[in-house]
mmCIF file of C-alpha atoms in Angstrom:
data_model
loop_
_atom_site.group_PDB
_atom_site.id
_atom_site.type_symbol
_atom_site.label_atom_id
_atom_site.label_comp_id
_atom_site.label_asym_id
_atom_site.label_seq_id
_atom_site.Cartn_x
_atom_site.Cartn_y
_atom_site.Cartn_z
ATOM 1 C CA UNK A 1 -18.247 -2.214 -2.452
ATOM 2 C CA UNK A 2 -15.313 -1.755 -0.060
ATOM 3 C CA UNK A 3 -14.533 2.393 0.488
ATOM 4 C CA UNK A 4 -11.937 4.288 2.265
ATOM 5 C CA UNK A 5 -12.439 8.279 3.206
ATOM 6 C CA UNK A 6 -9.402 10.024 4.367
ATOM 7 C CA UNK A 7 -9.617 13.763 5.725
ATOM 8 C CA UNK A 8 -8.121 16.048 5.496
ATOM 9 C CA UNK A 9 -6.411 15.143 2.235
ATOM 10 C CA UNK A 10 -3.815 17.903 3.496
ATOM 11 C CA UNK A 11 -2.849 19.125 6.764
ATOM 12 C CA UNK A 12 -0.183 21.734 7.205
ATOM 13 C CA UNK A 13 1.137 21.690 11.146
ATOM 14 C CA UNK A 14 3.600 23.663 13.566
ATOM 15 C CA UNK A 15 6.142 21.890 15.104
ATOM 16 C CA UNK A 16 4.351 21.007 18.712
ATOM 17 C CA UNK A 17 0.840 21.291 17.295
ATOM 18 C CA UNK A 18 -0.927 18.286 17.991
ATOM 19 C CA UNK A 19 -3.886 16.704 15.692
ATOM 20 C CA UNK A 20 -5.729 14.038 14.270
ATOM 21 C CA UNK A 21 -6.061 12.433 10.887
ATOM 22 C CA UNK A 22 -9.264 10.567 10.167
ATOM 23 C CA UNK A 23 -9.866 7.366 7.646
ATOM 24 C CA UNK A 24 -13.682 6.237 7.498
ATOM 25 C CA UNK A 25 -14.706 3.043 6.319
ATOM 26 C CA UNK A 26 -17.291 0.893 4.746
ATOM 27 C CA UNK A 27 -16.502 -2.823 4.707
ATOM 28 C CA UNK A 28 -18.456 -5.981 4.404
ATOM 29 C CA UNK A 29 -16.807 -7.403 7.565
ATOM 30 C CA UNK A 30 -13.721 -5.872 8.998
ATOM 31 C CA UNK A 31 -10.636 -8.383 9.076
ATOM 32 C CA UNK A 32 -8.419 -5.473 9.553
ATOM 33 C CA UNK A 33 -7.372 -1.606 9.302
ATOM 34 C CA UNK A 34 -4.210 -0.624 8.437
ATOM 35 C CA UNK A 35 -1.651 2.780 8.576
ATOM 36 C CA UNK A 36 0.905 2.944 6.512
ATOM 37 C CA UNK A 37 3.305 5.871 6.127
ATOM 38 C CA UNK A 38 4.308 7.075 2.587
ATOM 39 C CA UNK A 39 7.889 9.352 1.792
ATOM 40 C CA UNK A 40 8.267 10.907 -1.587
ATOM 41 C CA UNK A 41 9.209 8.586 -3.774
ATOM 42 C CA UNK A 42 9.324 6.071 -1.809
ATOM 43 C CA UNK A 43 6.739 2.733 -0.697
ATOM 44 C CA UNK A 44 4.532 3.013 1.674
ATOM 45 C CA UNK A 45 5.797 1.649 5.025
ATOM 46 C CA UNK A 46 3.341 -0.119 7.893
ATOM 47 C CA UNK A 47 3.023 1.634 10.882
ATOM 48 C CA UNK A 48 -0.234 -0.239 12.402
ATOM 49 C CA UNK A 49 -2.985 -2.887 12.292
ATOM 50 C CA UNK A 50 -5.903 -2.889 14.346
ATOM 51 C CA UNK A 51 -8.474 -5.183 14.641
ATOM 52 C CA UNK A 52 -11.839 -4.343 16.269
ATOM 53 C CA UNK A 53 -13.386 -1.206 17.785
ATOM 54 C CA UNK A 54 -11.830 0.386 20.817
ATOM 55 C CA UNK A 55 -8.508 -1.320 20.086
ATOM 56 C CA UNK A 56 -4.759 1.365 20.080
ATOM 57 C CA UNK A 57 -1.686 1.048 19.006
ATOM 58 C CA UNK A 58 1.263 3.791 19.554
ATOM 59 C CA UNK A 59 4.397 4.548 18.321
ATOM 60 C CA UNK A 60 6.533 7.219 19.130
ATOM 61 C CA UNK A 61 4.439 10.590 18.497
ATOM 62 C CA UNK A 62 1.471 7.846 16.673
ATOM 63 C CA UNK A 63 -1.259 6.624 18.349
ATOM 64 C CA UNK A 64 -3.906 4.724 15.929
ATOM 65 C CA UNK A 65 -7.520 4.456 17.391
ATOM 66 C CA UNK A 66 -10.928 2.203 15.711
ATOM 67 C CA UNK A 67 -14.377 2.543 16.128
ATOM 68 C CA UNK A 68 -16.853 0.732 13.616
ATOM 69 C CA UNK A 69 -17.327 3.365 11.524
ATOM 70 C CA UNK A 70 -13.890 4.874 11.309
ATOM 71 C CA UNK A 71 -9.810 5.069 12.573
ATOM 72 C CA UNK A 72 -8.282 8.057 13.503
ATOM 73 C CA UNK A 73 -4.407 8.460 13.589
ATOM 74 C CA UNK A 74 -3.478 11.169 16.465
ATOM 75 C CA UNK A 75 -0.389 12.806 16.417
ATOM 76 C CA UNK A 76 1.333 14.423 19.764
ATOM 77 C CA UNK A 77 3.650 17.080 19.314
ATOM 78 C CA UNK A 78 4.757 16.215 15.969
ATOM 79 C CA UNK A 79 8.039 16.891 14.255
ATOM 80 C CA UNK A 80 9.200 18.185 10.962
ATOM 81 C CA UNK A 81 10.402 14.473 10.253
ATOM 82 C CA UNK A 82 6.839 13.309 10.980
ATOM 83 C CA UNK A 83 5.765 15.003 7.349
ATOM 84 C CA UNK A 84 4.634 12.128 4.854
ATOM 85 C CA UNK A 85 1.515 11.196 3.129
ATOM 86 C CA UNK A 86 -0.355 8.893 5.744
ATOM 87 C CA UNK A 87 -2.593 5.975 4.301
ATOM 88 C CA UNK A 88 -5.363 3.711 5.327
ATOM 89 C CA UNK A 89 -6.786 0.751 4.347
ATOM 90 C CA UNK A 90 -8.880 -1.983 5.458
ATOM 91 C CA UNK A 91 -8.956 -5.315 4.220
ATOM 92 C CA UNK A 92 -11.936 -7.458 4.288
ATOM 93 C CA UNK A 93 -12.578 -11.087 4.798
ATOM 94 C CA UNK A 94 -10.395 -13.401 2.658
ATOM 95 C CA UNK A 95 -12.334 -16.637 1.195
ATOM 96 C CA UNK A 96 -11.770 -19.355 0.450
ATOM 97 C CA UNK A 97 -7.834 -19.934 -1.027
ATOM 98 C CA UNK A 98 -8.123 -16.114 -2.217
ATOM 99 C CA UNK A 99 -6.390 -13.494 -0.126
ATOM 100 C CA UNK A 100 -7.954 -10.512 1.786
ATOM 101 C CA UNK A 101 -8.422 -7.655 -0.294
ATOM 102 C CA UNK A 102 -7.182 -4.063 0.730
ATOM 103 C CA UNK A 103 -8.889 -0.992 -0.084
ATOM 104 C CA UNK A 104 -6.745 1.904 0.231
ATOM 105 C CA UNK A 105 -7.880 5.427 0.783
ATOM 106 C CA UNK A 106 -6.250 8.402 -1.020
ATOM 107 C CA UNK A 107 -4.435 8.914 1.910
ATOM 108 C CA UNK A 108 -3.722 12.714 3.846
ATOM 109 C CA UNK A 109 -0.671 15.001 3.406
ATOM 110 C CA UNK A 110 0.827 15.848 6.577
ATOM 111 C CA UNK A 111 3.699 18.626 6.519
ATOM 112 C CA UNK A 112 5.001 19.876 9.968
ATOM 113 C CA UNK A 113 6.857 23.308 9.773
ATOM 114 C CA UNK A 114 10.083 23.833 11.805
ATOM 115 C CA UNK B 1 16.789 -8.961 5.151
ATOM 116 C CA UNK B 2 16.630 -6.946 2.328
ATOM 117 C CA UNK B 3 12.950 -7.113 2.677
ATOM 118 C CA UNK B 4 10.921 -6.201 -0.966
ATOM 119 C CA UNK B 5 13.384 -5.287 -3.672
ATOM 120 C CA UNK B 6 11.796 -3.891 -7.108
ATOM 121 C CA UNK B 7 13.706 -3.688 -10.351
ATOM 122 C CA UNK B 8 14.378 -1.473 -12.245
ATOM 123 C CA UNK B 9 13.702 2.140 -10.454
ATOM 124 C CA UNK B 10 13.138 3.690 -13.526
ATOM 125 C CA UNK B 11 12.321 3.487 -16.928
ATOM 126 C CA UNK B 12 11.065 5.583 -20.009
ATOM 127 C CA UNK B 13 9.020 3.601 -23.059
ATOM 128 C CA UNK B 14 7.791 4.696 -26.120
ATOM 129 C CA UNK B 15 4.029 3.192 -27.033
ATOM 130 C CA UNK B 16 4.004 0.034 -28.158
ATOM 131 C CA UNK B 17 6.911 -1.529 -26.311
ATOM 132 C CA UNK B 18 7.087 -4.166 -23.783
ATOM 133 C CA UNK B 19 8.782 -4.464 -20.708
ATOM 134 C CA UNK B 20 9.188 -6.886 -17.641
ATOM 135 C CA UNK B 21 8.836 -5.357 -13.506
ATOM 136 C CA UNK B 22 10.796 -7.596 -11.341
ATOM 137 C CA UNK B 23 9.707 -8.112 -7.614
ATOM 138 C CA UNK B 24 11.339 -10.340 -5.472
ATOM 139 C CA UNK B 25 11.200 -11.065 -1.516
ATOM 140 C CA UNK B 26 12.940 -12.578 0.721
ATOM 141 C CA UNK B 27 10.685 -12.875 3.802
ATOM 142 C CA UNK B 28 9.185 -16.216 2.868
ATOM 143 C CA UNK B 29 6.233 -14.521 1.893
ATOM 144 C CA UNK B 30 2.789 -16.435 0.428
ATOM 145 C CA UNK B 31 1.230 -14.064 -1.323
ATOM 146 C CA UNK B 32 2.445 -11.223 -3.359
ATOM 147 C CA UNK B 33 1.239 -8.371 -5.308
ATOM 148 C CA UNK B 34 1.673 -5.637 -8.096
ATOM 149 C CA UNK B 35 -0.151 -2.197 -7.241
ATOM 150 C CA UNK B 36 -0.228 0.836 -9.323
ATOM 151 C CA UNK B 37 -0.647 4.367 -7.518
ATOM 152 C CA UNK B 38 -1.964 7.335 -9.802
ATOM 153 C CA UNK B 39 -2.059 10.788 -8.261
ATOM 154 C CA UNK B 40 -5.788 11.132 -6.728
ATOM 155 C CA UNK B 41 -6.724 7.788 -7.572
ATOM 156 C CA UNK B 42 -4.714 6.071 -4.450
ATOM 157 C CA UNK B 43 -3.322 2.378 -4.457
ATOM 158 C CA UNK B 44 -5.170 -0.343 -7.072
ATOM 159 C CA UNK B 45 -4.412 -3.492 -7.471
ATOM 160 C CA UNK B 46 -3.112 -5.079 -10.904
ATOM 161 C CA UNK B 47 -2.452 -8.610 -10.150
ATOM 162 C CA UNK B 48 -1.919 -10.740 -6.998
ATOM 163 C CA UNK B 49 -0.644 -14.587 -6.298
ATOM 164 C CA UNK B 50 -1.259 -16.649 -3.326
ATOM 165 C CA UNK B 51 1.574 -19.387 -4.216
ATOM 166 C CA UNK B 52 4.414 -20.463 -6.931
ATOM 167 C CA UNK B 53 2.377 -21.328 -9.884
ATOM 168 C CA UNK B 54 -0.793 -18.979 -8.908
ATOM 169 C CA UNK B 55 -1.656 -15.727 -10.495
ATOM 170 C CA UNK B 56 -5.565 -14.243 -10.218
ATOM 171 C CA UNK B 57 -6.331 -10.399 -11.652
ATOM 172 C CA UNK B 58 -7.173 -7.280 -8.814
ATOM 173 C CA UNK B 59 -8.884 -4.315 -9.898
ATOM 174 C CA UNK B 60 -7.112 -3.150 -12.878
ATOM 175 C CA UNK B 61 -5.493 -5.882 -15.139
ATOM 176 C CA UNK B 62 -6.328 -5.250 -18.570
ATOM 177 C CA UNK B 63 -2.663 -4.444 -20.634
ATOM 178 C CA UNK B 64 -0.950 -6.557 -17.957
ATOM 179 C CA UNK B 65 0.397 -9.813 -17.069
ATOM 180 C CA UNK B 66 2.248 -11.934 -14.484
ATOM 181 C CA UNK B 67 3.997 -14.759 -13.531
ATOM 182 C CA UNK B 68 5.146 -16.303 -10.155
ATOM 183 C CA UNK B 69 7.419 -19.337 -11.120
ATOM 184 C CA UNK B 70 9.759 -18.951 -7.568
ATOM 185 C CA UNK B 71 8.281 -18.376 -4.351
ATOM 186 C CA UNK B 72 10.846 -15.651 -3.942
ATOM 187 C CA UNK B 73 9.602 -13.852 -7.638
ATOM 188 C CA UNK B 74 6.402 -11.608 -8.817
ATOM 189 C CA UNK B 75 6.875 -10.547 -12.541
ATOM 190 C CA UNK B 76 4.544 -7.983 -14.211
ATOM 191 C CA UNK B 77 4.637 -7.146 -17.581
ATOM 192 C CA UNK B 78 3.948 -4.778 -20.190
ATOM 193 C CA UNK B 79 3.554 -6.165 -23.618
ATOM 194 C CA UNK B 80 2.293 -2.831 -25.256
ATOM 195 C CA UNK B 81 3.130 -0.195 -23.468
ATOM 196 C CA UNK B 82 0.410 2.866 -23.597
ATOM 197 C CA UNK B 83 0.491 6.174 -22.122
ATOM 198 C CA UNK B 84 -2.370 5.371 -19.789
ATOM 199 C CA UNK B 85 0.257 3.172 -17.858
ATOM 200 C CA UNK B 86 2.086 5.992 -16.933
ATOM 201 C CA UNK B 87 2.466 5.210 -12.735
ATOM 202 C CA UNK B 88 4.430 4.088 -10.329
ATOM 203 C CA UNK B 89 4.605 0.733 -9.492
ATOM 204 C CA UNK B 90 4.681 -0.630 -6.168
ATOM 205 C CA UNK B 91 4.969 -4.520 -5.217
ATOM 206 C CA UNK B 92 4.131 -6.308 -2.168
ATOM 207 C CA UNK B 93 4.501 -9.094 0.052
ATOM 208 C CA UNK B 94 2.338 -11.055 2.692
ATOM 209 C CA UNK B 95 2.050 -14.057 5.172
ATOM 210 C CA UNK B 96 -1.228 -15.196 6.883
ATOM 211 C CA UNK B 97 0.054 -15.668 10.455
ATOM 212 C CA UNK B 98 -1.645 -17.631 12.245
ATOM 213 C CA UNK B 99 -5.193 -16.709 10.938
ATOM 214 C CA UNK B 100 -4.194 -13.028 11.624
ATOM 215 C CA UNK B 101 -4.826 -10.382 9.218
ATOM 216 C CA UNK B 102 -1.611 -10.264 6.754
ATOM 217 C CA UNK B 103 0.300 -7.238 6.465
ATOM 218 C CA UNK B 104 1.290 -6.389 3.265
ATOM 219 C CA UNK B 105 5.308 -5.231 3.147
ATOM 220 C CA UNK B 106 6.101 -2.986 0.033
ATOM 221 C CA UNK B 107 8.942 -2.220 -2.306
ATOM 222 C CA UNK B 108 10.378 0.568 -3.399
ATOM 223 C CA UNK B 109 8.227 1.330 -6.190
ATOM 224 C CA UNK B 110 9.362 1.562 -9.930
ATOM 225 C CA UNK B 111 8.655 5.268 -11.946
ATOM 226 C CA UNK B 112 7.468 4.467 -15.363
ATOM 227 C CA UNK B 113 6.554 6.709 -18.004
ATOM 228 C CA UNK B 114 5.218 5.694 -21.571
ATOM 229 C CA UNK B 115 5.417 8.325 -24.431
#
């Protein structure tokens, strides 16, 4: 069966204080891993895909890295508008006519104080 | 683009009641899906469709159904409401591009709470 480990499940920053937020994985056959970034009340919005070990992806302050084991989603200098709940989830191979499933993770709290 | 649009936002039952979630997309998307997110149990999947006309159960489907008769619609519904679907409800969209892995786009989510 498909998991998805996020840690910490809460991380409490200064503004400026860099760190990392890690998603590990078990998947028969990665097709892809995915970050999405959750507001209160809100859906979760997609930040990044990545496809096989070694690949990055950035965004402003967000940088996404992938080994086979696990993702990790580093965050430079971060800002109090970078506070969310971040989530992962990989989807394994679809077959056939049926779709790709996603596994989600529980996803980590991220608050960045002014 | 108005992207993944979810009615209503809220809603209140009592047990025993039956309601309809309305998803609809205008991306053009193949495949869409209903999730449900409980506090530490993360994202699961209710029902999904790959096409008009297609419906197949996720993880949790029991008390639920659906129905995809436009491209552009997902409906879930409720037709006894219990307490255990208490949740937020979150829809979603997706395209296979190209052979690519298909991102899934979601709505705003819908609050429900059955007494």
């Amino acid at each position: 069966e498909d998991q998805v480990t996020q840690s910490p499940e809460a991380l409490r920053l200064q503004e400026g204080e860099s760190s990392s937020l890690n998603c590990s994985y078990t998947v028969s056959g990665l097709r892809g891993l995915f970050w999405y970034r959750q507001d209160p009340g809100k859906g979760p919005e997609f930040l990044f895909t990545l496809y096989s070990a070694g690949e990055e992806k950035e965004k402003e302050r967000l940088k996404a890295t992938l080994t086979k084991k696990e993702s990790f989603l580093h965050i430079t200098a971060p800002k109090p508008e970078d506070s969310a709940t971040y989530l992962c989830a990989v989807q394994a191979p679809a077959g056939g006519t049926s779709y790709g499933k996603l596994t989600f993770g529980q996803g980590t709290i991220l608050t960045v104080h002014p | 683009n108005a992207g993944v649009t979810q009615t209503p936002k809220f809603r209140v039952l009592k047990t025993g009641q039956s309601m309809t979630l309305l998803c609809a997309q205008d991306m053009n998307h193949e495949y869409m899906y209903w999730y449900r997110q409980d506090p530490g149990m993360g994202l699961r999947l209710i029902h999904y469709s790959v096409g008009e006309g297609t419906t197949a159960k996720g993880e949790v489907p029991d008390g639920y159904n659906v129905s995809r008769l436009k491209k552009q619609n997902f409906l879930l519904g409720l037709e006894s409401a219990a307490p255990s679907q208490t949740s937020v409800y979150f829809c979603a969209s997706s395209f296979l591009a190209g052979g690519r892995t298909d991102t899934q786009y979601f709505g705003p989510g819908t609050r429900l709470t059955v007494l």
